[in-house]
Short mmCIF file of C-alpha atoms in Angstrom, two decimals:
data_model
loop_
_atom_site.label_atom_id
_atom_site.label_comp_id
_atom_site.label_asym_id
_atom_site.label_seq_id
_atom_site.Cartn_x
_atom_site.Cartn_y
_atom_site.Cartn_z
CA UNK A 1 0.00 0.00 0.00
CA UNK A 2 1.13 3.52 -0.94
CA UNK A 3 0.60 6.11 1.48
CA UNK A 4 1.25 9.53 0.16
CA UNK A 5 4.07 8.37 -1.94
CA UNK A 6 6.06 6.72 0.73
CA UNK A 7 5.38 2.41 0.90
CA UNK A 8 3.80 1.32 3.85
CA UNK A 9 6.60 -1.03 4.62
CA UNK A 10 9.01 1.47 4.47
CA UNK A 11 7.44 3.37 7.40
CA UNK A 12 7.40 0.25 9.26
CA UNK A 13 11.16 -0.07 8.42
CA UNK A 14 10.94 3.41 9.87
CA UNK A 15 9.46 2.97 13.10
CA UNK A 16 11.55 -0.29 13.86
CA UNK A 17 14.70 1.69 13.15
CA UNK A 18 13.58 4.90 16.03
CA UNK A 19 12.43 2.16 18.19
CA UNK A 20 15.98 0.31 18.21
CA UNK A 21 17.30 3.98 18.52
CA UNK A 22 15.45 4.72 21.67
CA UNK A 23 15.80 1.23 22.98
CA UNK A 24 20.09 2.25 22.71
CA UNK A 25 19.36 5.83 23.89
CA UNK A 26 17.52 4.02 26.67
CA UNK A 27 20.53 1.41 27.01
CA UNK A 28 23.25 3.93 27.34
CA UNK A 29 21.60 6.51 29.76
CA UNK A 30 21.59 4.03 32.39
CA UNK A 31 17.09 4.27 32.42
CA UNK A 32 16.46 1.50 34.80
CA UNK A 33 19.30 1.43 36.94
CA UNK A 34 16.99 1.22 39.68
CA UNK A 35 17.02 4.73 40.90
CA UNK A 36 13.38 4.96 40.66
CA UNK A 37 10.58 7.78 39.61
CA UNK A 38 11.35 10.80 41.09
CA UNK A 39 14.32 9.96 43.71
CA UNK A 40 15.39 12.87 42.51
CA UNK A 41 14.57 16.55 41.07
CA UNK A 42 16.74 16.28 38.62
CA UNK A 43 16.25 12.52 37.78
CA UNK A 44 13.90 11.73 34.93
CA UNK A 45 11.88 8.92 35.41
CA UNK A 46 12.25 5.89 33.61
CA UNK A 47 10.99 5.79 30.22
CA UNK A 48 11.79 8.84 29.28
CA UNK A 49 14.67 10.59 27.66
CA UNK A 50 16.11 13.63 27.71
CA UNK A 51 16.31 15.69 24.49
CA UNK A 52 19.57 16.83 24.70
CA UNK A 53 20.84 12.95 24.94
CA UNK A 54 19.31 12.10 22.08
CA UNK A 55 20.54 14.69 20.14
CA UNK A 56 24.12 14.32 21.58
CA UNK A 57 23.55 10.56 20.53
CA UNK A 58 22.40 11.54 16.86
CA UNK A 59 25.48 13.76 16.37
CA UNK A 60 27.96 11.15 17.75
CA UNK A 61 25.70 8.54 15.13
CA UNK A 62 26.66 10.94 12.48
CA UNK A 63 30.30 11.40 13.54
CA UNK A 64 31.07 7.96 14.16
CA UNK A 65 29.73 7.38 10.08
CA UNK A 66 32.00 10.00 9.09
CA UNK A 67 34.70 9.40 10.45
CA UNK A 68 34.85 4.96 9.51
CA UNK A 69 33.76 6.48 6.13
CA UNK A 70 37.16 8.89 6.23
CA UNK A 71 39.43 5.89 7.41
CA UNK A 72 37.79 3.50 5.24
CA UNK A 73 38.54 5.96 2.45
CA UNK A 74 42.08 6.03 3.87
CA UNK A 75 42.81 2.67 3.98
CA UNK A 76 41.40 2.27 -0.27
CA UNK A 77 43.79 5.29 -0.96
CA UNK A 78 47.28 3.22 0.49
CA UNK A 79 46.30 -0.02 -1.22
CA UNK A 80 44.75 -2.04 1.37
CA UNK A 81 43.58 -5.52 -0.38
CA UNK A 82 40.64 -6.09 1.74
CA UNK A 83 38.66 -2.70 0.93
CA UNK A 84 36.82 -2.70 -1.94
CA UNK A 85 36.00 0.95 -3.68
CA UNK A 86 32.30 -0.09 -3.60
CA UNK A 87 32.26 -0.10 0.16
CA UNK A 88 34.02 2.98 0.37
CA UNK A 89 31.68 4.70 -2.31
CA UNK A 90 28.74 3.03 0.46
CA UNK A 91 30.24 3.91 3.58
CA UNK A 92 30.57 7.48 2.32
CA UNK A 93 26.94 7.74 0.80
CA UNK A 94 25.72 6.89 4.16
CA UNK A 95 27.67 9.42 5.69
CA UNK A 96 26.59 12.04 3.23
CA UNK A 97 23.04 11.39 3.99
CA UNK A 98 23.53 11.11 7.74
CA UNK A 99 25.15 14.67 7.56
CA UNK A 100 22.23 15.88 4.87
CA UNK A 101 19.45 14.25 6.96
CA UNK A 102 21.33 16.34 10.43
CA UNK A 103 21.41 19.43 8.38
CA UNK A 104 17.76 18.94 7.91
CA UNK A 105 16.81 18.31 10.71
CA UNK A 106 19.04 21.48 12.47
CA UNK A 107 17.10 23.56 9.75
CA UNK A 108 13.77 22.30 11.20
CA UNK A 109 14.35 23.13 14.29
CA UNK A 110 15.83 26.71 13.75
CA UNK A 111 12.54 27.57 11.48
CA UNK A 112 10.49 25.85 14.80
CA UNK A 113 12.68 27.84 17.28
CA UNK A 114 11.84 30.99 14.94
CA UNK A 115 8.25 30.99 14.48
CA UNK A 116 7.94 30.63 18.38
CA UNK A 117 9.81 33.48 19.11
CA UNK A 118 7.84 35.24 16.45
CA UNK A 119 4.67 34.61 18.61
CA UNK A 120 2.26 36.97 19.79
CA UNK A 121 1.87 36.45 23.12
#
């Protein structure tokens, strides 16, 4: 099924993909260390992430691309046998689009951070 020209199985490709996200976000915040809801004031309760990790994560995500793409591209350039130039044409496509889809995404967020400083209040 088409659903405004995206396939329906490539939103639930989607979904799965910010679901594994979270469930690492969740993973390396430490949520359910046992330090319960609320202990704290400056605890968030399990469950729940904070934007700034996430973010932090998603730039690392995009760094960490970059940079296997740069050493991958390294390692082509002095003649190592066991990297092809297809997966170094690959590694840096999906860095490209990491950094495109970031640069989006920034973009979004400055136009969001705009229009609600622009309201009337």
């Amino acid at each position: 099924m088409n659903i405004g020209g995206i396939d329906a199985s490539r939103i639930e490709a989607m979904v799965a993909q910010l679901k594994a996200t979270a469930a690492r976000m969740e993973a390396s915040a430490g949520v359910g260390t046992g330090l319960g809801v609320n202990q704290a004031d400056n605890v968030s309760p399990p469950g729940k992430l904070d934007f700034a990790d996430a973010l932090k994560a998603s730039l690392d995500s995009v760094n960490q691309a970059q940079t296997s793409s740069q050493k991958l591209g390294e390692k082509f350039a002095m003649g190592d046998d066991k990297v092809s130039l297809s997966d170094v044409m690959i590694s840096m496509q999906k860095a490209n689009i990491s950094f495109q889809t970031t640069v989006q995404v920034r973009n979004k967020l400055v136009s969001a951070y705009h229009d609600i400083m622009n309201m009337q209040i």
